[in-house]
Short mmCIF file of C-alpha atoms in Angstrom, two decimals:
data_model
loop_
_atom_site.label_atom_id
_atom_site.label_comp_id
_atom_site.label_asym_id
_atom_site.label_seq_id
_atom_site.Cartn_x
_atom_site.Cartn_y
_atom_site.Cartn_z
CA MET A 1 57.31 88.49 89.51
CA CYS A 2 56.50 89.59 92.98
CA LEU A 3 55.72 92.99 94.30
CA PHE A 4 56.07 93.84 97.91
CA LYS A 5 54.23 96.31 100.01
CA LEU A 6 55.15 97.40 103.40
CA ASP A 7 52.14 96.91 105.66
CA SER A 8 53.62 96.49 109.04
CA PRO A 9 56.99 95.40 110.31
CA LEU A 10 55.90 91.80 110.37
CA LEU A 11 53.59 91.45 107.44
CA LEU A 12 54.06 91.27 103.76
CA THR A 13 51.58 91.30 101.01
CA PHE A 14 52.49 89.14 98.14
CA ALA A 15 51.22 88.88 94.65
CA ARG A 16 49.16 85.86 93.88
CA GLN A 17 52.06 83.77 92.76
CA GLY A 18 53.60 81.65 95.45
CA VAL A 19 56.89 79.92 95.45
CA CYS A 20 57.05 76.22 94.98
CA LEU A 21 60.10 74.22 95.74
CA SER A 22 60.17 70.62 94.77
CA LYS A 23 63.34 69.95 96.67
CA PRO A 24 65.46 72.08 98.95
CA GLN A 25 68.28 72.22 96.43
CA TYR A 26 69.77 75.42 97.68
CA SER A 27 73.20 74.84 96.22
CA PHE A 28 72.17 75.94 92.79
CA LEU A 29 70.71 79.09 94.23
CA TYR A 30 74.26 80.18 94.68
CA ARG A 31 74.97 79.36 91.08
CA HIS A 32 72.18 81.60 89.98
CA ALA A 33 72.89 84.30 92.49
CA ALA A 34 74.85 87.33 91.42
CA PRO A 35 78.49 87.18 92.43
CA MET A 36 79.81 89.18 95.34
CA GLY A 37 81.71 92.25 94.32
CA THR A 38 85.38 92.79 94.80
CA THR A 39 87.10 96.05 95.34
CA ALA A 40 88.86 97.83 92.52
CA LYS A 41 92.13 97.36 94.37
CA ASP A 42 91.60 93.59 94.50
CA GLU A 43 90.81 93.47 90.81
CA MET A 44 93.90 95.43 89.92
CA ASN A 45 96.12 93.29 92.11
CA LYS A 46 94.66 90.16 90.54
CA PHE A 47 95.40 91.57 87.09
CA TRP A 48 99.02 92.30 87.86
CA ALA A 49 99.59 89.08 89.80
CA LYS A 50 98.22 86.97 86.97
CA ASN A 51 100.23 88.70 84.27
CA ALA A 52 103.41 88.61 86.32
CA ARG A 53 102.89 84.95 87.07
CA LEU A 54 102.44 84.14 83.41
CA ASN A 55 105.54 86.20 82.60
CA ARG A 56 103.70 88.18 79.99
CA PRO A 57 105.54 91.08 78.36
CA MET A 58 104.02 94.54 78.58
CA SER A 59 102.20 95.65 75.44
CA PRO A 60 103.90 98.55 73.69
CA HIS A 61 102.23 101.79 74.67
CA ILE A 62 104.36 104.91 74.83
CA THR A 63 106.60 103.52 72.09
CA ILE A 64 103.79 103.28 69.59
CA TYR A 65 101.17 105.81 70.59
CA GLN A 66 101.38 109.15 68.87
CA TRP A 67 102.55 111.78 71.31
CA SER A 68 100.39 114.85 71.79
CA VAL A 69 100.85 118.15 73.57
CA PRO A 70 98.51 117.24 76.45
CA MET A 71 100.37 113.95 76.94
CA MET A 72 103.72 115.68 77.03
CA MET A 73 102.49 118.36 79.36
CA SER A 74 101.11 115.74 81.69
CA ILE A 75 104.31 113.76 81.95
CA THR A 76 106.30 117.00 82.26
CA HIS A 77 104.10 117.95 85.17
CA ARG A 78 104.88 114.63 86.78
CA GLY A 79 108.57 114.88 85.90
CA THR A 80 108.94 118.37 87.32
CA GLY A 81 107.04 117.30 90.41
CA VAL A 82 109.27 114.30 91.04
CA GLY A 83 112.36 116.33 90.22
CA LEU A 84 111.47 119.20 92.54
CA SER A 85 110.56 116.78 95.31
CA GLY A 86 113.87 115.02 94.88
CA ALA A 87 115.75 118.29 94.94
CA ILE A 88 114.01 119.37 98.15
CA SER A 89 114.76 116.02 99.75
CA ALA A 90 118.39 116.22 98.65
CA PHE A 91 118.63 119.72 100.11
CA ALA A 92 117.12 118.55 103.39
CA VAL A 93 119.49 115.58 103.64
CA ALA A 94 122.43 117.86 102.83
CA ALA A 95 121.33 120.26 105.55
CA LEU A 96 121.37 117.38 108.04
CA VAL A 97 124.56 115.71 106.91
CA LEU A 98 126.97 118.33 105.61
CA PRO A 99 129.08 120.32 108.03
CA GLY A 100 129.00 124.08 107.96
CA ASN A 101 126.08 126.33 107.20
CA TYR A 102 124.33 127.61 104.12
CA PRO A 103 126.23 130.90 103.60
CA TYR A 104 129.45 128.88 103.68
CA TYR A 105 128.35 126.79 100.73
CA LEU A 106 127.00 129.82 98.92
CA ASP A 107 130.40 131.48 99.22
CA LEU A 108 131.93 128.27 97.89
CA ILE A 109 129.78 128.54 94.78
CA HIS A 110 130.54 132.27 94.48
CA SER A 111 134.26 131.52 94.55
CA LEU A 112 133.92 129.25 91.53
CA SER A 113 133.54 132.43 89.42
CA ILE A 114 130.85 131.18 87.08
CA GLY A 115 130.01 133.58 84.26
CA PRO A 116 126.76 135.55 84.30
CA ILE A 117 125.35 133.55 81.40
CA LEU A 118 125.76 130.27 83.21
CA ILE A 119 124.36 131.79 86.37
CA GLY A 120 121.36 133.03 84.39
CA LEU A 121 120.96 129.60 82.85
CA ALA A 122 121.10 127.95 86.26
CA LYS A 123 118.49 130.32 87.61
CA PHE A 124 116.29 129.57 84.61
CA GLY A 125 116.88 125.87 85.25
CA ILE A 126 115.56 126.24 88.78
CA ALA A 127 112.77 128.69 87.95
CA PHE A 128 111.31 126.82 84.99
CA PRO A 129 110.33 123.56 86.75
CA VAL A 130 108.85 125.54 89.63
CA SER A 131 106.80 127.86 87.44
CA TYR A 132 105.72 125.14 85.01
CA HIS A 133 104.60 122.85 87.83
CA THR A 134 102.81 125.75 89.51
CA TYR A 135 100.94 126.94 86.43
CA ASN A 136 100.05 123.45 85.29
CA GLY A 137 99.00 122.75 88.87
CA ILE A 138 96.52 125.60 88.59
CA ARG A 139 95.33 124.07 85.31
CA HIS A 140 94.82 120.78 87.15
CA LEU A 141 92.78 122.54 89.82
CA TYR A 142 90.72 124.12 87.05
CA TRP A 143 89.98 120.60 85.79
CA ASP A 144 89.19 119.49 89.32
CA VAL A 145 86.31 121.93 89.50
CA GLY A 146 85.08 120.38 86.29
CA LYS A 147 85.99 123.03 83.79
CA GLY A 148 88.02 123.09 80.60
CA PHE A 149 87.75 119.51 79.42
CA LYS A 150 86.85 120.21 75.81
CA ILE A 151 89.80 119.44 73.58
CA PRO A 152 90.26 123.00 72.23
CA GLU A 153 90.16 124.26 75.82
CA VAL A 154 92.73 121.68 76.87
CA TYR A 155 95.08 122.88 74.17
CA ARG A 156 94.39 126.54 74.84
CA THR A 157 95.04 126.30 78.56
CA GLY A 158 98.03 124.09 77.83
CA TYR A 159 99.70 126.59 75.55
CA THR A 160 98.90 129.34 78.07
CA VAL A 161 100.70 127.37 80.77
CA ILE A 162 103.74 126.80 78.58
CA GLY A 163 103.89 130.45 77.54
CA LEU A 164 103.45 131.77 81.06
CA SER A 165 106.07 129.36 82.39
CA ILE A 166 108.70 130.48 79.92
CA ILE A 167 107.97 134.18 80.43
CA THR A 168 107.94 133.86 84.23
CA SER A 169 111.13 131.81 84.29
CA ILE A 170 112.99 134.30 82.10
CA ALA A 171 111.74 137.18 84.22
CA ILE A 172 112.79 135.48 87.44
CA ALA A 173 116.15 134.45 86.03
CA MET A 174 116.89 138.05 85.22
CA ILE A 175 116.36 139.26 88.81
CA ASN B 1 74.12 95.52 90.38
CA THR B 2 74.83 95.31 94.01
CA HIS B 3 76.69 97.45 96.41
CA LEU B 4 76.84 94.86 99.07
CA GLY B 5 78.81 94.70 102.17
CA LEU B 6 77.20 91.91 104.05
CA GLU B 7 74.76 89.67 102.28
CA LEU B 8 72.15 87.62 104.01
CA ARG B 9 70.25 84.86 102.37
CA LEU B 10 67.02 84.29 104.13
CA LEU B 11 64.70 81.38 103.77
CA LEU B 12 61.41 82.60 105.02
CA LEU B 13 58.54 80.30 105.72
CA TYR B 14 55.20 82.01 105.86
CA SER B 15 51.97 80.81 107.34
CA ASP B 16 50.43 80.45 103.93
CA HIS B 17 53.08 77.79 103.43
CA THR B 18 54.99 79.81 100.94
CA LEU B 19 58.68 79.60 101.18
CA LYS B 20 60.55 82.65 100.11
CA LEU B 21 64.21 82.94 99.63
CA ARG B 22 65.28 86.48 99.99
CA ARG B 23 68.62 88.02 99.46
CA LEU B 24 68.97 90.88 101.77
CA CYS B 25 71.86 93.18 101.35
CA PHE B 26 73.18 95.52 103.93
CA LEU B 27 71.15 98.36 102.57
CA GLY B 28 67.93 96.45 102.72
CA ARG B 29 67.34 95.91 99.04
CA THR B 30 66.07 92.51 98.13
CA GLN B 31 65.88 90.16 95.30
CA VAL B 32 63.42 87.39 95.05
CA ILE B 33 64.08 83.83 94.20
CA LYS B 34 61.16 82.29 92.55
CA ALA B 35 60.59 78.85 91.25
CA VAL B 36 59.54 78.28 87.72
CA HIS B 37 58.98 74.72 86.66
CA GLY B 38 61.09 73.48 89.49
CA ARG B 39 64.12 75.61 88.59
CA LEU B 40 65.04 78.53 90.70
CA LEU B 41 65.57 81.93 89.15
CA LEU B 42 66.97 85.03 90.66
CA GLN B 43 64.55 87.78 89.95
CA PRO B 44 66.28 91.12 89.78
CA LEU B 45 64.85 94.21 91.36
CA GLN B 46 62.71 96.36 89.13
CA ARG B 47 64.09 99.80 88.54
CA SER B 48 60.66 101.26 89.08
CA TRP B 49 60.41 99.91 92.57
CA THR B 50 60.92 102.45 95.21
CA PRO B 51 62.99 101.41 98.20
CA GLU B 52 59.85 101.17 100.29
CA THR B 53 58.13 98.67 98.07
CA HIS B 54 60.95 96.23 97.98
CA ARG B 55 62.56 96.65 101.29
CA CYS B 56 62.28 93.48 103.22
CA CYS B 57 59.31 93.75 105.48
CA CYS B 58 61.13 92.41 108.40
CA CYS B 59 64.45 94.15 108.07
CA ARG B 60 64.45 94.58 111.74
CA CYS B 61 63.28 91.15 112.57
CA CYS B 62 65.63 89.63 110.07
CA TYR B 63 68.57 91.22 111.75
CA ARG B 64 67.19 90.12 115.04
CA ALA B 65 66.69 86.68 113.64
CA LEU B 66 70.32 86.60 112.68
CA PHE B 67 71.28 86.86 116.26
CA TYR B 68 68.51 85.11 118.12
CA GLN B 69 66.83 82.58 115.93
CA SER B 70 68.28 79.34 114.90
CA ALA B 71 67.39 77.76 111.66
CA LEU B 72 64.26 75.81 111.32
CA LEU B 73 63.07 74.78 107.98
CA ALA B 74 59.82 73.04 107.49
CA ARG B 75 59.35 70.57 104.73
CA PRO B 76 58.28 72.49 101.69
CA LEU B 77 54.75 72.00 100.49
CA VAL B 78 53.04 72.45 97.23
CA VAL B 79 51.65 75.91 97.17
CA PRO B 80 48.23 76.79 95.94
CA ASN B 81 48.38 79.50 93.35
CA LYS B 82 45.80 81.78 94.79
CA TYR B 83 45.97 82.55 98.42
CA GLN B 84 43.98 85.29 99.98
CA GLU B 85 45.30 85.28 103.48
CA GLN B 86 48.02 87.64 104.56
CA PRO B 87 51.05 85.61 105.46
CA HIS B 88 52.95 85.90 108.68
CA LEU B 89 56.56 85.11 108.99
CA LEU B 90 57.03 81.84 110.88
CA THR B 91 60.70 81.13 110.72
CA ALA B 92 63.75 82.30 108.96
CA ARG B 93 66.94 80.60 108.07
CA ILE B 94 69.80 82.86 107.47
CA HIS B 95 73.03 82.36 105.66
CA SER B 96 75.40 85.23 105.65
CA SER B 97 78.20 85.93 103.25
CA GLN B 98 81.65 87.11 104.15
CA ALA B 99 81.73 90.81 104.63
CA LEU B 100 83.40 91.71 101.37
CA TYR B 101 82.99 95.40 100.93
CA ALA B 102 82.41 95.76 97.23
CA GLY B 103 81.03 99.25 97.39
CA SER B 104 82.79 100.31 100.51
CA ASP B 105 81.23 102.93 102.70
CA SER B 106 84.64 104.33 103.50
CA LYS B 107 85.19 107.87 102.29
CA ALA B 108 88.91 107.74 102.94
CA ALA B 109 90.01 107.91 99.31
CA SER B 110 87.62 110.73 98.51
CA LEU B 111 88.71 112.73 101.55
CA HIS B 112 92.36 112.16 100.61
CA TRP B 113 91.67 113.56 97.16
CA THR B 114 90.06 116.66 98.61
CA ALA B 115 92.88 117.12 101.10
CA GLU B 116 95.41 116.99 98.27
CA ARG B 117 93.62 119.81 96.44
CA VAL B 118 93.22 121.91 99.59
CA LEU B 119 96.93 121.53 100.31
CA SER B 120 97.80 122.54 96.74
CA ILE B 121 95.77 125.72 97.09
CA LEU B 122 97.38 126.45 100.47
CA LEU B 123 100.81 125.98 98.95
CA LEU B 124 99.89 128.36 96.13
CA ALA B 125 98.90 131.00 98.68
CA MET B 126 102.16 130.55 100.56
CA GLY B 127 104.19 131.76 97.58
CA PRO B 128 103.24 135.44 97.72
CA VAL B 129 103.28 135.38 101.54
CA ALA B 130 106.85 134.04 101.50
CA TYR B 131 107.86 136.76 99.08
CA PHE B 132 106.21 139.72 100.79
CA SER B 133 106.63 138.76 104.44
CA PRO B 134 109.35 136.20 104.99
CA GLY B 135 109.97 134.87 108.47
CA PRO B 136 110.04 131.75 110.63
CA VAL B 137 106.29 131.17 110.54
CA ILE B 138 106.16 130.99 106.75
CA ASP B 139 109.43 129.02 106.78
CA TYR B 140 108.00 126.22 108.86
CA SER B 141 104.65 126.34 107.06
CA LEU B 142 106.43 126.05 103.75
CA ALA B 143 108.51 123.16 105.07
CA ALA B 144 105.38 121.29 106.13
CA ALA B 145 103.34 122.06 103.03
CA LEU B 146 106.12 121.28 100.57
CA THR B 147 106.97 118.00 102.26
CA LEU B 148 103.38 116.84 102.47
CA HIS B 149 102.56 117.90 98.91
CA GLY B 150 105.63 116.04 97.67
CA HIS B 151 104.81 113.02 99.83
CA TRP B 152 101.30 112.72 98.47
CA GLY B 153 102.46 113.42 94.93
CA ILE B 154 105.13 110.73 94.94
CA GLY B 155 102.58 108.46 96.61
CA GLN B 156 100.39 108.83 93.52
CA VAL B 157 103.34 108.07 91.26
CA LEU B 158 104.06 104.90 93.24
CA THR B 159 100.42 103.87 93.08
CA ASP B 160 100.52 104.24 89.31
CA TYR B 161 103.72 102.36 88.62
CA VAL B 162 104.36 99.92 91.45
CA HIS B 163 102.37 96.70 91.45
CA GLY B 164 102.26 93.78 93.82
CA ASP B 165 101.38 93.84 97.49
CA THR B 166 104.91 93.54 98.92
CA LYS B 167 106.45 95.98 96.44
CA ILE B 168 103.78 98.55 97.19
CA LYS B 169 104.34 98.18 100.92
CA ILE B 170 108.11 98.56 100.58
CA ALA B 171 107.79 101.56 98.28
CA ASN B 172 105.34 103.34 100.56
CA ALA B 173 107.46 102.65 103.62
CA SER B 174 110.55 104.02 101.88
CA LEU B 175 108.63 107.10 100.81
CA PHE B 176 107.46 107.63 104.37
CA VAL B 177 111.05 107.49 105.62
CA LEU B 178 112.19 109.87 102.90
CA SER B 179 109.43 112.37 103.66
CA THR B 180 110.15 112.23 107.38
CA VAL B 181 113.84 112.86 106.77
CA THR B 182 112.99 115.68 104.37
CA PHE B 183 110.75 117.39 106.90
CA ALA B 184 113.33 116.91 109.64
CA GLY B 185 116.04 118.36 107.43
CA LEU B 186 113.98 121.38 106.47
CA CYS B 187 113.03 122.08 110.07
CA TYR B 188 116.67 121.71 111.09
CA PHE B 189 117.59 124.16 108.36
CA ASN B 190 114.92 126.60 109.51
CA TYR B 191 116.07 126.36 113.11
CA ASN B 192 119.84 126.19 112.84
CA ASP B 193 120.46 127.98 109.60
CA VAL B 194 119.09 130.94 107.65
CA GLY B 195 115.66 129.47 106.86
CA ILE B 196 113.96 128.68 103.53
CA CYS B 197 112.90 132.21 102.49
CA LYS B 198 116.28 133.75 103.33
CA ALA B 199 118.05 130.89 101.57
CA ILE B 200 116.20 131.54 98.34
CA ALA B 201 116.78 135.28 98.63
CA LEU B 202 120.53 134.74 99.20
CA LEU B 203 120.75 132.28 96.33
CA TRP B 204 119.15 134.76 93.97
CA SER B 205 121.23 137.69 95.06
CA LYS B 206 124.28 136.10 93.48
#
């Protein structure tokens, strides 16, 4: 085992043991050397490429794993996010493509004479994804600063988010 | 464990006729190859070593050697076990690895993460502003923030579920087109129509 001391840029002090090479067989140095690292992305791509190539089926996961409130809240957060994003994109495309302006289409919906209950339901249907995604988003930011990871805390904040979302959505739908 | 970008393998011949093979990583940490009974072993770094004690003495000259010196390897000799003299570096032979960045120095992913959170907080703040003081400024800000937040969010979804180089590229390109169209549409709506805040207010007044 060798220890090294820094004396000057060009000098080294070695321990008493020297290195003896009987033959310059450097090839097996590479065998003994530690392998070069790969990036995580490379590793993941290799995993998927290999399994796709071998035509392996996916192991059951969501079909067998017991669902829990945190799991459902997480996928709901993703679902509401994707849904809201899709709705915004659809609105934007409609704004570009459809003739006429916004009040025109609003009057069109007005003229359909939908009952107040259905209108309330529709408002709830718009308000709930927005409020759930917002409150759970705050919960995510709370995690991002490193707080609230203990399981009881996860459940407590989770139920708070669900409760607040429902209350807020009902309140907004009644405006 | 290595966090190597570029790896240099240096065969260093010293004036005391010792031949050292050093592995020098980009950060200057070294490992020592030593011979035991004619077999070569890679000796890992000791955890207790401070960077100074195991940094290659001639970091600077090694890098210089990479560019200026050509390889010259003397015939190895039997080495006496005890050698008092301080050795000087005579020559160095350098092999370099491909520059595979295992532990990349790029902070891009980390900065992206932070930007996502900052944008989320900004978007949160825009809610009350849109309610209490609607207008074109908040309309366009909302358009930008919503589109970007959605773009990055869907980007994460794609990263999670889409696998394979080509598929990922296609998915990300499609998302980019969609986000561009979304932003264009929202800006068009803000400019030519009532604007986002007014639209929500009108919708709710029904």
